[in-house]
Amino acid sequence: MSIDGLFPNLTEENAGQLARFEDILKLVWPLKGKHRDQLKYDIRDMSRSLTNERSTRRKEYMTDAKFLSPYLYYFLPWNLFRLSRLFSGLEMDIPENGHVADLGSGPLTTVLALWMARPHLRDRRLDFTCLDIAPKTMNTGVKLFQALAGKDSPWRIKTVKAGFLDHIREKADLIMAANAFNELDWSGRTTRPQAEKLAAHLVGATKETGRILIVETGVRLSGRIISEMRAQLLEKGYKPIAPCTHALDCPMPALGQGAPWCHFNFSTKGAPEWLNAISGEASLTKDNASLNFLYLSPGGAPERGMVRAISEPFKLHGGKGQYACSDRGLTLIDYPAGTRPLFPGQAFAPEWPANRKIDLKSKAFILPYKSRGGK
């Protein structure tokens, strides 16, 4: 059975880049003794503000200096780990002299991760326009990038104080927005108009042959954002490259509390020891990381009728089950006892049963998994 997948394990070289990032942080943003001792509490406080206290958090929180240290030492490296796993599994071939626009750039998270994860791009002359409302955070990111890549890197970075919908002068070969759109108000009737405006802006800022990449945090809200953005971008002529295996309606749109939503969990194996240590100090250890994303272009990827595993496996009448996405809608992969389930993000060519069966609980199409080659 032919199987391909997203989120491959980190290469040794990529893991090494993440491991040495601690030294880069200490060089660019050193912490004195008392500030280093306080770091675990600052990380905890910021984590609460990004989750439990989300409704009371100022939108401009990244302009606040007290948030920068915990962000740089905890949230940034975990985002670099997530994005490294994602970028290494996507086809991301930016042409020589290509232009990349990065919305909500923060400390240049996506630029740093792209350099770490895609070494074949490091010698190309690329122009990056990074936009954020927090210039100090972006300037810190520029320093981090220079320490990582060297000041002679052919990547040319321009930072612009701007919001998500502000004009981008040069159309992009790739436009990215990572952990950005969740900052906006997606409540009630704002959802569709918000997505319409953002989709129109992204398409207008991208070359005819360009690509759009949206990455979010892997929570239910971001699943709704991704689904709505997908619908709007499809209307504007864009088609999915990944993770979707088709350009039909999303079967996991996060509509309602119990409804399925598209996101991926993967192991934190390969994360640097220093980051695991800081996470432990803050009582925020991670066994797995999660995200959801959408990667599109005008042509999209060829539709081959693949089924992509989405959820983690779970017990199902003596064997295992796993929710998946296919051009038939929400799909429940039914694994016989003793069969090793797929990892979230893996896709395969299915053999659909002649008689269609529907799972009573989820209304998903049931797809018996026929293993080959010891899978």
GROMACS .gro file of N, CA and C in nm, residues 123-193:
model
  213
  123ASP      N    1   2.085   2.930   0.002
  123ASP     CA    2   2.176   3.001  -0.087
  123ASP      C    3   2.103   3.082  -0.194
  124ARG      N    4   1.971   3.082  -0.191
  124ARG     CA    5   1.895   3.159  -0.289
  124ARG      C    6   1.876   3.303  -0.243
  125ARG      N    7   1.878   3.394  -0.340
  125ARG     CA    8   1.847   3.534  -0.309
  125ARG      C    9   1.696   3.546  -0.296
  126LEU      N   10   1.649   3.565  -0.175
  126LEU     CA   11   1.505   3.576  -0.148
  126LEU      C   12   1.479   3.705  -0.072
  127ASP      N   13   1.368   3.768  -0.105
  127ASP     CA   14   1.325   3.889  -0.035
  127ASP      C   15   1.209   3.855   0.057
  128PHE      N   16   1.219   3.894   0.184
  128PHE     CA   17   1.114   3.872   0.282
  128PHE      C   18   1.059   4.007   0.328
  129THR      N   19   0.928   4.022   0.320
  129THR     CA   20   0.862   4.136   0.380
  129THR      C   21   0.786   4.086   0.502
  130CYS      N   22   0.831   4.127   0.619
  130CYS     CA   23   0.772   4.083   0.745
  130CYS      C   24   0.687   4.196   0.803
  131LEU      N   25   0.561   4.167   0.830
  131LEU     CA   26   0.468   4.269   0.878
  131LEU      C   27   0.415   4.233   1.015
  132ASP      N   28   0.418   4.329   1.106
  132ASP     CA   29   0.366   4.309   1.241
  132ASP      C   30   0.346   4.448   1.303
  133ILE      N   31   0.263   4.454   1.407
  133ILE     CA   32   0.240   4.582   1.475
  133ILE      C   33   0.343   4.607   1.583
  134ALA      N   34   0.436   4.514   1.604
  134ALA     CA   35   0.537   4.525   1.710
  134ALA      C   36   0.677   4.531   1.650
  135PRO      N   37   0.726   4.651   1.615
  135PRO     CA   38   0.858   4.661   1.552
  135PRO      C   39   0.971   4.605   1.637
  136LYS      N   40   0.966   4.624   1.769
  136LYS     CA   41   1.075   4.575   1.854
  136LYS      C   42   1.086   4.423   1.846
  137THR      N   43   0.972   4.357   1.842
  137THR     CA   44   0.973   4.211   1.832
  137THR      C   45   1.033   4.167   1.699
  138MET      N   46   0.994   4.234   1.590
  138MET     CA   47   1.052   4.200   1.459
  138MET      C   48   1.201   4.229   1.455
  139ASN      N   49   1.244   4.341   1.511
  139ASN     CA   50   1.386   4.375   1.511
  139ASN      C   51   1.468   4.271   1.588
  140THR      N   52   1.409   4.221   1.696
  140THR     CA   53   1.474   4.112   1.770
  140THR      C   54   1.484   3.988   1.682
  141GLY      N   55   1.379   3.962   1.605
  141GLY     CA   56   1.381   3.850   1.512
  141GLY      C   57   1.488   3.863   1.405
  142VAL      N   58   1.510   3.985   1.357
  142VAL     CA   59   1.616   4.008   1.258
  142VAL      C   60   1.752   3.973   1.319
  143LYS      N   61   1.774   4.013   1.443
  143LYS     CA   62   1.900   3.981   1.510
  143LYS      C   63   1.916   3.830   1.529
  144LEU      N   64   1.807   3.763   1.564
  144LEU     CA   65   1.812   3.619   1.578
  144LEU      C   66   1.846   3.553   1.445
  145PHE      N   67   1.786   3.603   1.338
  145PHE     CA   68   1.813   3.545   1.206
  145PHE      C   69   1.957   3.566   1.166
  146GLN      N   70   2.010   3.684   1.189
  146GLN     CA   71   2.149   3.712   1.154
  146GLN      C   72   2.245   3.623   1.232
  147ALA      N   73   2.213   3.598   1.359
  147ALA     CA   74   2.297   3.509   1.440
  147ALA      C   75   2.285   3.365   1.393
  148LEU      N   76   2.168   3.327   1.343
  148LEU     CA   77   2.144   3.191   1.296
  148LEU      C   78   2.208   3.168   1.159
  149ALA      N   79   2.179   3.257   1.065
  149ALA     CA   80   2.217   3.236   0.925
  149ALA      C   81   2.346   3.305   0.886
  150GLY      N   82   2.391   3.399   0.970
  150GLY     CA   83   2.509   3.478   0.934
  150GLY      C   84   2.469   3.604   0.861
  151LYS      N   85   2.547   3.709   0.880
  151LYS     CA   86   2.511   3.838   0.820
  151LYS      C   87   2.530   3.840   0.669
  152ASP      N   88   2.597   3.740   0.613
  152ASP     CA   89   2.617   3.733   0.468
  152ASP      C   90   2.509   3.651   0.398
  153SER      N   91   2.404   3.612   0.470
  153SER     CA   92   2.296   3.536   0.408
  153SER      C   93   2.235   3.615   0.292
  154PRO      N   94   2.205   3.547   0.181
  154PRO     CA   95   2.142   3.616   0.067
  154PRO      C   96   1.994   3.649   0.090
  155TRP      N   97   1.939   3.607   0.203
  155TRP     CA   98   1.800   3.642   0.233
  155TRP      C   99   1.794   3.787   0.280
  156ARG      N  100   1.715   3.867   0.212
  156ARG     CA  101   1.703   4.010   0.243
  156ARG      C  102   1.570   4.034   0.313
  157ILE      N  103   1.577   4.085   0.433
  157ILE     CA  104   1.459   4.097   0.518
  157ILE      C  105   1.423   4.243   0.540
  158LYS      N  106   1.297   4.273   0.512
  158LYS     CA  107   1.244   4.408   0.535
  158LYS      C  108   1.129   4.396   0.635
  159THR      N  109   1.135   4.473   0.742
  159THR     CA  110   1.027   4.471   0.841
  159THR      C  111   0.940   4.595   0.824
  160VAL      N  112   0.810   4.576   0.837
  160VAL     CA  113   0.713   4.684   0.819
  160VAL      C  114   0.612   4.680   0.934
  161LYS      N  115   0.592   4.792   1.000
  161LYS     CA  116   0.488   4.799   1.103
  161LYS      C  117   0.353   4.808   1.032
  162ALA      N  118   0.277   4.699   1.041
  162ALA     CA  119   0.152   4.692   0.965
  162ALA      C  120   0.063   4.582   1.021
  163GLY      N  121  -0.066   4.594   0.994
  163GLY     CA  122  -0.163   4.493   1.032
  163GLY      C  123  -0.184   4.392   0.920
  164PHE      N  124  -0.272   4.296   0.946
  164PHE     CA  125  -0.293   4.186   0.852
  164PHE      C  126  -0.346   4.234   0.717
  165LEU      N  127  -0.426   4.339   0.716
  165LEU     CA  128  -0.492   4.382   0.593
  165LEU      C  129  -0.424   4.501   0.527
  166ASP      N  130  -0.311   4.543   0.580
  166ASP     CA  131  -0.241   4.656   0.520
  166ASP      C  132  -0.177   4.615   0.387
  167HIS      N  133  -0.163   4.716   0.300
  167HIS     CA  134  -0.115   4.691   0.164
  167HIS      C  135   0.028   4.637   0.163
  168ILE      N  136   0.051   4.538   0.077
  168ILE     CA  137   0.185   4.485   0.054
  168ILE      C  138   0.227   4.529  -0.086
  169ARG      N  139   0.337   4.603  -0.094
  169ARG     CA  140   0.374   4.667  -0.220
  169ARG      C  141   0.404   4.569  -0.332
  170GLU      N  142   0.480   4.464  -0.300
  170GLU     CA  143   0.521   4.369  -0.403
  170GLU      C  144   0.446   4.237  -0.385
  171LYS      N  145   0.388   4.188  -0.493
  171LYS     CA  146   0.316   4.062  -0.482
  171LYS      C  147   0.412   3.948  -0.451
  172ALA      N  148   0.362   3.850  -0.375
  172ALA     CA  149   0.448   3.746  -0.319
  172ALA      C  150   0.439   3.615  -0.396
  173ASP      N  151   0.552   3.545  -0.403
  173ASP     CA  152   0.552   3.406  -0.450
  173ASP      C  153   0.494   3.315  -0.343
  174LEU      N  154   0.514   3.353  -0.218
  174LEU     CA  155   0.458   3.279  -0.104
  174LEU      C  156   0.416   3.381   0.001
  175ILE      N  157   0.293   3.372   0.046
  175ILE     CA  158   0.248   3.456   0.155
  175ILE      C  159   0.211   3.365   0.272
  176MET      N  160   0.264   3.398   0.390
  176MET     CA  161   0.247   3.312   0.507
  176MET      C  162   0.183   3.392   0.621
  177ALA      N  163   0.104   3.322   0.699
  177ALA     CA  164   0.051   3.378   0.823
  177ALA      C  165   0.046   3.264   0.924
  178ALA      N  166   0.136   3.269   1.021
  178ALA     CA  167   0.146   3.160   1.119
  178ALA      C  168   0.109   3.211   1.258
  179ASN      N  169   0.017   3.142   1.323
  179ASN     CA  170  -0.027   3.179   1.459
  179ASN      C  171  -0.067   3.327   1.464
  180ALA      N  172  -0.136   3.371   1.361
  180ALA     CA  173  -0.166   3.513   1.345
  180ALA      C  174  -0.315   3.542   1.348
  181PHE      N  175  -0.391   3.474   1.264
  181PHE     CA  176  -0.531   3.510   1.247
  181PHE      C  177  -0.616   3.481   1.370
  182ASN      N  178  -0.568   3.395   1.460
  182ASN     CA  179  -0.644   3.371   1.584
  182ASN      C  180  -0.648   3.494   1.673
  183GLU      N  181  -0.564   3.595   1.643
  183GLU     CA  182  -0.565   3.718   1.721
  183GLU      C  183  -0.689   3.803   1.692
  184LEU      N  184  -0.757   3.774   1.583
  184LEU     CA  185  -0.874   3.853   1.542
  184LEU      C  186  -1.001   3.803   1.609
  185ASP      N  187  -1.107   3.879   1.597
  185ASP     CA  188  -1.237   3.842   1.655
  185ASP      C  189  -1.312   3.755   1.555
  186TRP      N  190  -1.333   3.629   1.593
  186TRP     CA  191  -1.405   3.535   1.507
  186TRP      C  192  -1.539   3.495   1.567
  187SER      N  193  -1.593   3.577   1.654
  187SER     CA  194  -1.718   3.542   1.722
  187SER      C  195  -1.840   3.572   1.634
  188GLY      N  196  -1.939   3.485   1.648
  188GLY     CA  197  -2.071   3.510   1.588
  188GLY      C  198  -2.067   3.542   1.440
  189ARG      N  199  -2.130   3.655   1.405
  189ARG     CA  200  -2.146   3.691   1.264
  189ARG      C  201  -2.021   3.752   1.202
  190THR      N  202  -1.917   3.769   1.281
  190THR     CA  203  -1.794   3.828   1.226
  190THR      C  204  -1.714   3.727   1.144
  191THR      N  205  -1.741   3.598   1.162
  191THR     CA  206  -1.654   3.494   1.106
  191THR      C  207  -1.644   3.502   0.955
  192ARG      N  208  -1.758   3.498   0.886
  192ARG     CA  209  -1.753   3.496   0.739
  192ARG      C  210  -1.700   3.628   0.681
  193PRO      N  211  -1.750   3.744   0.724
  193PRO     CA  212  -1.694   3.869   0.670
  193PRO      C  213  -1.544   3.881   0.695
   0.00000   0.00000   0.00000
